[in-house]
Amino acid sequence: MNTTSINPKVDRRDGKLAMAHFYVAFIALAIGGLAGLLQTLVRSGKFELPSWTGYYQILTIHGVVLGLVLTTFFIMGFQLSLVSKTSGTLTDKQRKTGWIGFWTMTIGTVMAAIMILTNQASVLYTFYAPLQAHALFYLGLTLVIVGSWIDGAAIIMAYSSWRKANPGKPSPLLTFMSLVNTLMWIVATIGVAATVLFQLLPWSLGLVERVDVLVSRTLFWYFGHPLVYFWLLPAYMAWYAIVPKIIGGKIFSDSLARMSFILFLLFSIPVGFHHQLMEPGIDPAWKFLQVILTFLVVIPSLMTAFSLFATFEMFGRSKGSTGLFGWVKKLPWGDARFAVPFIGMLAFIPAGAGGLVNASHQLNQVVHNTIWVTGHFHLTLATSVVLTFFGISYWLVPHLTGRVLTKAMNKLAIIQGIVWAIGMTFMSGAMHAAGLLGAPRRSSFSTYGGSEQAAEWIPYQVAQAVGGSILFLGIILMLYIFINLAFFAPKGEEEFPVGEVADAAEKTPMVFENWKLWLGITVLLILFAYTIPFIDMIENAPIGSKGYKFF
């Protein structure tokens, strides 16, 4: 990785832009976390919501605020800080573009939030038609996406500036990774933008009476699965290029890191049908093709696991460790910047295994629409990704605010990570178990008329409430740490750790910077996977569905 242009410190003006994103993200964590706690309590059957709110309103708040708002704001703030650090301070134009993106996203978030809070958009995180929300909800989501594109434009501009100033050199690794994730996000969000602008918005305004449900779901999942990787890749950025520096080691391979990110760009988008395996109206052959493409995404994940543990072992061996697992003892377990993301890495092992179950045509029939899927979701996003985001915050927030992570906050951060792991073990474990017994997702507490099968689920739902309560305690701890690091920690210089590549690593080939090639292959794969099924859907389309509002 080229290190000549790395700034010792992120410019304060760029830091303010990144921190603005983080403030919104952590407000979202507080609101979405409270909604999540209420959900688990209601599902236990031991608690009832007040009359002025409903379960599905709370569920929509939880999903939209944590799944879309927290993640998008945190990721964009993080990537802007990475680019500023590794490719040089943003120009005035790039920074202004970032601010326009931030305010566009914020306005959109407020619009969507008002509609949910006034119970005019209780359509859940996936906002599936024919459930119909108020037009302002769809418009708000559109502004969030457009704002993220404008943020992404600032990242693309910064990358282009670096390439012009450094012809023939590979771009800084973290800038490269930020660019890949931004490009993947832009290509993926075209799907959800299309369904919102051309289907759901005219339909909610009454300009058209009916909507094609299958087309809208297909366009949503064209976006919905790469969305998972949009969340995951910033965690991979930290695992590949920042954690090695924190532990005192070197990046195992720059080329392998870039290769895995390119593979995510290629294979994460044309796989949406594996969320629609039980959906009628899609030819099974096309579902089969997308299942194969889904399993190809496993390859860069395994490459990441190999690279990470190779880095850890190389570091341990350099410190004199012997035996098969002697290197484990040499890792800095007392450093929250490492320990908390490491818990996230471990959680990704069962999370990834559950993902393979969901993507398999036969096994998916067992778990489809059960709370198993929700358990998987909470291991991937709410554990692997979110704990890594917390680990990033522990050093990035004080770096950007000119403060330091104190020993007391470091200790509290480790406790926070452990509390989170315990809470998630209870909650996600109970969700997986109840799902295998057939407990549905997206449903409030019900005994289903005294059904014997439903009675089997209730102890697991109580366990989910126990886990949810512990997790909420973890959220309170995280918010306390964030506020301390942003406003009250002692003034000082906190390191922005950027790893260097191991001396023995191979030279990075320039082919990774050939965007015409990689974007061209991406477009071809998408066209291959979606063109014929889409033509088939439109040619054989039913009359469509009217809108329904159950709230």
C-alpha atoms as one frame of an Amber mdcrd trajectory, in Angstrom:
protein
   0.000   0.000   0.000   1.289   3.412  -0.873   1.885   5.262   2.387   3.559
   8.427   1.123   0.334  10.439   1.011  -1.061   9.315   4.382  -1.851  12.281
   6.606  -0.658  12.019  10.204  -4.043  13.381  11.231  -7.400  13.860   9.514
  -7.994  17.569   8.809 -10.395  19.086  11.371 -12.758  20.241   8.589 -12.980
  16.680   7.236 -13.325  15.454  10.810 -16.371  17.675  11.365 -17.996  16.237
   8.237 -17.387  12.662   9.407 -18.558  13.439  12.963 -21.812  14.969  11.643
 -22.562  11.573  10.081 -21.679   9.792  13.350 -23.983  12.004  15.451 -26.976
  10.987  13.311 -25.838   7.332  13.382 -25.677   7.187  17.182 -29.005   9.007
  17.607 -30.391   6.271  15.325 -28.781   3.636  17.574 -30.617   5.050  20.606
 -34.035   5.232  18.904 -33.760   1.929  17.032 -32.365   0.156  20.098 -35.297
   1.233  22.265 -37.725   0.024  19.575 -35.892  -3.323  19.464 -36.155  -3.736
  23.236 -39.912  -3.064  23.117 -40.303  -5.653  20.339 -38.633  -8.451  22.288
 -40.685  -7.595  25.394 -43.949  -7.704  23.416 -43.037 -11.012  21.749 -42.444
 -12.569  25.171 -46.137 -12.130  25.961 -45.295 -10.463  29.283 -45.656  -6.855
  28.120 -48.201  -4.831  26.154 -47.566  -1.620  24.245 -49.586   1.494  25.165
 -52.683   2.127  23.063 -51.097   4.985  21.087 -48.539   2.756  19.363 -48.517
  -0.669  17.728 -46.122  -3.581  17.299 -45.652  -3.069  13.559 -44.964   0.629
  13.995 -42.214  -0.247  16.502 -40.914  -2.973  14.167 -40.720  -0.480  11.279
 -38.813   2.031  13.430 -36.353  -0.663  14.533 -35.681  -1.947  11.015 -35.513
   1.348   9.119 -33.567   3.305  11.741 -30.957   0.616  12.467 -30.844  -1.189
   9.112 -30.783   1.894   6.877 -30.098   5.091   8.852 -27.451   3.981  11.395
 -25.510   1.982   8.822 -25.593   4.436   5.901 -24.576   7.439   8.011 -21.823
   5.576   9.869 -20.385   4.010   6.716 -20.314   7.258   4.738 -18.692   9.128
   7.647 -16.123   6.345   8.096 -15.274   6.155   4.382 -14.889   9.932   4.070
 -12.448   9.879   7.008 -10.516   6.955   5.442 -10.160   8.786   2.126  -9.077
  12.010   3.880  -6.497  10.062   5.896  -4.998   7.925   3.128  -5.432  10.016
  -0.047  -4.937  13.477   1.384  -7.208  16.157   2.820 -10.439  16.669   0.868
 -10.581  19.722  -1.377 -13.172  22.416  -0.644 -15.299  21.091  -3.511 -15.126
  17.485  -2.266 -15.942  18.554   1.303 -18.866  20.701   0.121 -20.184  17.732
  -1.878 -19.975  15.634   1.304 -21.968  18.221   3.277 -24.659  18.405   0.561
 -24.901  14.605   0.703 -25.139  14.660   4.503 -27.951  17.231   4.618 -29.883
  15.518   1.807 -29.711  12.229   3.721 -30.694  13.930   6.988 -33.743  15.680
   5.476 -34.842  12.379   3.908 -34.389  10.568   7.233 -36.497  13.137   9.099
 -39.278  12.908   6.472 -39.411   9.098   6.648 -39.196   9.171  10.463 -42.150
  11.574  10.798 -44.286   9.280   8.631 -43.372   6.231  10.741 -43.871   8.062
  14.055 -47.296   9.331  12.963 -48.196   5.727  12.013 -48.556   6.468   8.315
 -45.782   4.110   7.216 -45.887   0.930   9.332 -44.729  -1.136   6.344 -41.615
  -2.646   7.979 -38.001  -2.323   6.900 -38.616  -4.024   3.525 -41.708  -1.845
   2.750 -43.158  -4.669   0.635 -46.085  -3.837  -1.636 -49.065  -4.178  -1.433
 -48.641  -2.645   2.046 -48.849   1.063   1.270 -47.182   3.938   3.121 -47.655
   7.695   2.820 -45.924   9.184  -0.233 -43.617  11.269   2.016 -42.136   8.041
   3.438 -41.085   6.893  -0.038 -39.844  10.394  -0.895 -37.799  10.481   2.330
 -36.151   7.140   1.516 -35.381   8.424  -1.983 -33.607  11.465  -0.502 -31.557
   9.195   1.804 -30.373   7.235  -1.249 -29.707  10.330  -3.362 -27.801  11.905
  -0.450 -25.652   8.773  -0.155 -24.886   9.036  -3.888 -23.721  12.633  -3.366
 -21.537  11.478  -0.443 -20.234   8.747  -2.726 -19.426  11.343  -5.391 -17.078
  13.054  -2.897 -15.262   9.714  -2.385 -15.036   9.104  -6.163 -13.694  12.656
  -6.697 -11.038  12.191  -4.012  -9.943   8.866  -5.546  -9.759  10.433  -9.038
  -7.647  13.333  -7.708  -5.190  10.885  -6.131  -4.912   8.828  -9.329  -4.217
  11.948 -11.417  -1.491  13.038  -9.001   0.034   9.525  -8.801  -0.128   7.928
 -12.275   0.967   4.292 -12.483   0.753   3.685  -8.734  -1.842   1.546  -6.937
  -4.168   3.720  -4.871  -3.993   3.582  -1.057  -5.673   0.353   0.097  -8.321
   1.969   2.315  -9.232   4.503  -0.399  -9.516   1.628  -2.900 -11.784  -0.306
  -0.525 -13.966   2.764   0.123 -14.319   3.271  -3.634 -15.335  -0.380  -4.256
 -17.998  -0.197  -1.548 -19.280   3.132  -2.911 -19.496   1.810  -6.483 -21.284
  -1.341  -5.308 -23.746   0.798  -3.328 -24.479   3.078  -6.298 -25.085   0.134
  -8.676 -27.248  -1.678  -6.085 -29.386   1.291  -5.062 -30.486   1.833  -8.672
 -32.896  -1.076  -8.016 -34.595   0.370  -4.953 -34.603   3.872  -6.491 -36.363
   2.452  -9.558 -39.112   0.687  -7.596 -39.704   3.714  -5.340 -39.717   6.356
  -8.109 -41.547   4.445 -10.849 -43.822   2.138  -8.856 -44.404   2.967  -5.188
 -44.409   6.774  -5.291 -46.945   7.147  -8.167 -49.043   4.383  -6.533 -49.043
   6.041  -3.086 -49.951   9.402  -4.684 -52.955   7.796  -6.379 -51.591   8.400
  -9.902 -51.868   4.652 -10.585 -54.319   2.297  -8.881 -52.302  -0.929  -8.841
 -48.708  -2.065  -8.406 -46.877  -5.160  -9.695 -45.828  -6.811  -6.433 -43.356
  -9.294  -7.965 -41.472  -6.585  -9.892 -41.269  -4.342  -6.813 -39.931  -7.180
  -4.622 -37.428  -8.213  -7.268 -36.123  -4.654  -7.576 -35.951  -4.425  -3.764
 -33.875  -7.610  -3.451 -31.655  -6.582  -6.353 -30.698  -3.892  -3.815 -31.383
  -5.797  -0.592 -28.616  -8.365  -0.779 -25.729  -6.086  -1.813 -26.990  -3.855
   1.016 -25.711  -6.607   3.351 -22.245  -6.291   1.802 -22.427  -2.500   1.926
 -22.725  -2.986   5.708 -20.081  -5.691   5.838 -17.281  -4.258   3.677 -16.456
  -1.331   6.046 -16.000  -3.961   8.775 -13.695  -5.838   6.369 -11.774  -2.583
   5.794 -11.084  -2.413   9.515 -10.247  -6.128   9.737  -7.894  -6.105   6.737
  -6.096  -2.776   7.068  -6.596  -1.305  10.553  -6.649  -4.202  13.056  -3.154
  -5.386  11.923  -1.749  -1.966  12.886  -3.587  -2.042  16.246  -2.048  -5.397
  17.190   1.395  -4.292  16.000   1.504  -6.570  12.953   1.463  -6.115   9.177
  -1.201  -6.643   6.496  -0.777 -10.188   5.169  -1.401  -9.267   1.523  -2.510
  -6.042  -0.162  -3.364  -7.901  -3.394  -5.508 -10.502  -1.651  -7.455  -7.739
   0.131  -8.125  -5.931  -3.167  -9.038  -9.174  -4.923 -11.630 -10.059  -2.266
 -13.245  -6.605  -2.573 -13.415  -6.892  -6.373 -15.094 -10.317  -5.996 -17.688
  -8.748  -3.677 -18.370  -6.088  -6.310 -18.860  -8.763  -8.986 -20.907 -11.348
  -7.100 -22.926  -9.499  -4.454 -25.487  -7.884  -6.773 -26.842 -10.620  -9.149
 -27.966 -12.824  -6.227 -31.236 -11.250  -5.051 -33.374 -14.245  -6.070 -32.060
 -16.250  -3.124 -34.317 -14.001  -1.002 -37.186 -14.985  -3.302 -36.745 -18.765
  -3.490 -40.334 -19.300  -2.298 -41.726 -16.592  -4.602 -44.002 -17.796  -7.404
 -43.578 -16.173 -10.797 -39.796 -16.644 -11.062 -38.531 -19.581 -13.120 -36.673
 -22.107 -10.892 -33.740 -22.201 -13.325 -33.013 -18.498 -12.675 -33.306 -19.048
  -8.936 -30.788 -21.900  -9.274 -28.369 -19.655 -11.188 -28.515 -16.951  -8.521
 -28.028 -19.527  -5.746 -24.765 -20.547  -7.477 -23.691 -16.889  -7.697 -24.597
 -16.519  -4.000 -22.270 -19.363  -3.062 -19.493 -17.677  -5.049 -19.710 -14.758
  -2.572 -18.509 -17.229   0.082 -15.070 -17.241  -1.596 -14.014 -13.655  -0.722
 -15.349 -14.194   2.817 -13.139 -17.262   3.225 -10.228 -15.297   1.696 -10.829
 -12.640   4.368 -10.853 -15.213   7.180  -7.606 -16.725   5.860  -5.924 -13.322
   5.551  -6.963 -12.206   9.035  -5.818 -15.294  10.861  -2.616 -15.375   8.793
  -1.968 -11.802  10.012  -2.655 -12.787  13.633  -0.439 -15.870  13.434   2.436
 -13.998  11.736   2.265 -11.404  14.521   2.196 -14.057  17.263   5.111 -15.986
  15.740   7.133 -12.755  15.488   6.623 -12.382  19.247   8.023 -15.871  19.892
   4.845 -17.945  20.162   5.111 -21.705  19.607   2.645 -24.529  19.092  -0.475
 -24.590  16.978  -2.384 -21.852  18.835   0.360 -20.220  20.909  -0.051 -16.994
  18.921  -3.552 -16.483  20.404  -1.981 -15.572  23.780   0.136 -12.833  22.143
  -2.849 -10.847  20.839  -3.710  -7.616  22.731  -6.894  -8.781  24.472  -6.834
  -5.756  26.777  -7.198  -3.309  23.859 -10.867  -2.615  23.013  -9.872  -1.456
  19.520  -8.922  -5.094  18.833 -11.007  -7.156  21.274 -14.435  -5.761  20.322
 -14.035  -6.216  16.515 -12.563  -9.686  17.227 -15.848 -10.712  18.900 -17.516
  -9.547  15.671 -15.128 -11.691  13.610 -15.966 -14.790  15.685 -19.702 -14.118
  15.358 -19.285 -14.111  11.587 -18.482 -17.853  11.623 -22.012 -18.994  12.697
 -23.497 -15.999  10.842 -21.910 -17.097   7.573 -22.967 -20.706   8.112 -26.565
 -19.557   8.650 -26.340 -17.539   5.448 -25.471 -20.691   3.500 -28.600 -22.334
   4.931 -30.765 -19.374   3.853 -29.290 -19.386   0.344 -29.774 -23.128  -0.214
 -32.995 -23.870  -2.106 -33.891 -26.950  -0.048 -32.861 -25.743   3.419 -34.458
 -22.357   2.830 -37.848 -24.106   2.615 -37.443 -25.107   6.274 -36.476 -21.665
   7.617 -38.206 -19.319   5.138 -40.259 -16.604   6.871 -39.353 -17.982  10.313
 -37.552 -16.050  13.035 -34.421 -18.093  12.162 -33.856 -15.506   9.391 -34.074
 -12.685  11.961 -31.552 -14.513  14.156 -29.154 -14.791  11.208 -29.634 -11.092
  10.448 -28.753 -10.170  14.029 -25.549 -12.219  13.925 -24.344 -10.616  10.682
 -25.387  -6.979  10.921 -26.075  -6.541  14.637 -22.985  -8.429  15.813 -20.192
  -8.801  13.231 -20.787  -5.402  11.618 -22.045  -3.326  14.551 -19.370  -4.514
  17.015 -16.711  -3.663  14.428 -18.304  -0.218  13.995 -18.124   0.225  17.786
 -14.461  -0.851  17.735 -13.780   1.729  15.012 -15.560   4.430  17.046 -13.296
   3.850  20.053 -10.295   5.305  18.194 -11.873   7.285  15.333 -14.200   9.512
  17.383 -11.423  10.770  19.717  -9.070  11.152  16.715 -11.607  13.380  14.951
 -12.512  15.385  18.081  -8.923  15.881  19.323  -9.393  13.689  22.400  -8.040
  10.373  23.698  -9.418   6.949  24.612  -8.643   6.719  28.340  -7.881   3.482
  30.210 -11.247   3.706  31.978 -13.141   4.080  28.670 -11.080   1.271  27.116
 -12.058  -1.031  29.993 -15.720  -0.003  29.735 -15.574  -0.611  25.956 -14.387
  -4.205  26.517 -17.199  -4.710  29.035 -19.626  -3.289  26.441 -18.410  -5.818
  23.853 -18.829  -8.717  26.300 -22.319  -7.536  27.334 -23.269  -7.348  23.641
 -21.939 -10.859  22.972 -23.884 -12.315  25.931 -27.115 -10.539  24.957 -26.819
 -11.609  21.328 -26.061 -15.225  22.293 -29.352 -15.355  24.188 -31.411 -13.468
  21.628 -30.043 -14.778  18.341 -29.641 -18.320  19.713 -33.293 -18.341  20.801
 -34.374 -16.942  17.416 -32.512 -19.686  15.542 -33.987 -22.406  17.761 -37.550
 -21.048  17.598 -37.236 -20.668  13.828 -36.417 -24.358  13.453 -39.629 -25.088
  15.400 -41.561 -22.959  12.904 -41.971 -19.687  14.847 -42.805 -16.948  12.310
 -40.923 -13.706  11.851 -42.563 -10.261  11.605 -45.294 -11.317  14.053 -46.351
 -10.002  17.432 -47.001 -12.326  20.394 -49.762 -14.839  19.693 -50.779 -18.249
  21.007 -52.542 -18.893  17.678 -55.777 -19.971  19.335 -54.080 -22.162  21.935
 -52.083 -24.103  19.328 -49.772 -26.736  20.798 -47.006 -25.811  18.348 -47.168
 -22.115  19.289 -46.797 -23.052  22.981 -43.365 -24.546  22.114 -42.133 -21.154
  20.903 -43.008 -19.103  23.996 -39.987 -20.072  26.198 -37.691 -19.068  23.317
 -39.527 -15.752  22.995 -38.941 -15.125  26.698 -35.236 -15.890  26.123 -35.257
 -13.356  23.259 -36.593 -10.729  25.682 -33.804 -11.548  28.150 -31.221 -11.184
  25.364 -32.856  -7.998  24.071 -32.737  -6.451  27.548 -29.021  -7.258  27.899
 -28.385  -5.801  24.433 -30.193  -2.602  25.394 -27.836  -2.319  28.364 -24.994
  -2.663  25.818 -26.512   0.183  23.757 -26.660   2.444  26.851 -22.972   1.689
  27.548 -22.043   2.420  23.919 -23.907   5.738  23.908 -22.193   6.728  27.170
 -18.762   5.903  25.667 -19.564   7.777  22.435 -20.700  10.921  24.278 -17.579
  10.766  26.458 -15.221  10.394  23.468 -16.989  13.127  21.481 -17.326  15.769
  24.222 -15.718  14.951  27.597 -12.571  12.821  27.169  -9.225  14.558  27.868
  -7.775  16.561  24.973  -4.940  14.847  23.160  -3.800  12.936  20.075  -5.445
   9.550  19.382  -3.800   7.415  16.686  -5.579   6.725  13.388  -4.148   3.224
  12.792  -3.410   2.361   9.158  -1.583  -0.917   8.569   1.466  -1.446   6.395
   1.854  -4.440   4.106   4.130  -7.302   5.157   7.587  -7.122   3.560   7.206
 -10.578   2.015   3.883  -9.726   0.314   3.765  -9.706  -3.480   3.627  -6.458
  -5.468   0.099  -5.139  -6.097  -0.831  -5.431  -9.804  -2.389  -2.378 -11.451
  -5.210  -4.445 -12.994  -7.222  -3.816  -9.807  -7.489  -0.137 -10.786  -9.074
  -0.994 -14.178 -12.648   0.128 -13.470 -13.851  -0.294 -17.045 -13.026  -4.003
 -16.704 -14.558  -4.600 -13.258 -17.680  -2.492 -13.743 -18.110  -4.013 -17.209
 -18.062  -7.565 -15.791 -20.437  -6.466 -13.007 -22.948  -5.077 -15.531 -22.682
  -8.241 -17.687 -23.334 -10.491 -14.666 -26.350  -8.389 -13.659 -27.772  -8.445
 -17.195 -27.149 -12.217 -17.395 -28.905 -12.868 -14.085 -31.865 -10.485 -14.429
 -32.743  -9.636 -18.070 -34.731 -12.731 -19.078 -36.492 -13.165 -15.697 -37.533
  -9.479 -15.817 -38.886  -9.762 -19.363 -40.791 -12.872 -18.239 -42.266 -11.051
 -15.208 -43.450  -8.116 -17.311 -44.829 -10.241 -20.191 -46.782 -12.457 -17.784
 -47.681  -9.743 -15.296 -50.999  -9.969 -13.447 -53.192  -6.865 -13.171 -51.352
  -5.814 -10.019 -52.511  -5.113  -6.496 -54.302  -2.202  -4.879 -52.731  -0.683
  -1.779 -53.480  -1.971   1.728 -53.125  -0.136   5.024 -53.526  -2.178   8.222
 -52.644   0.695  10.530
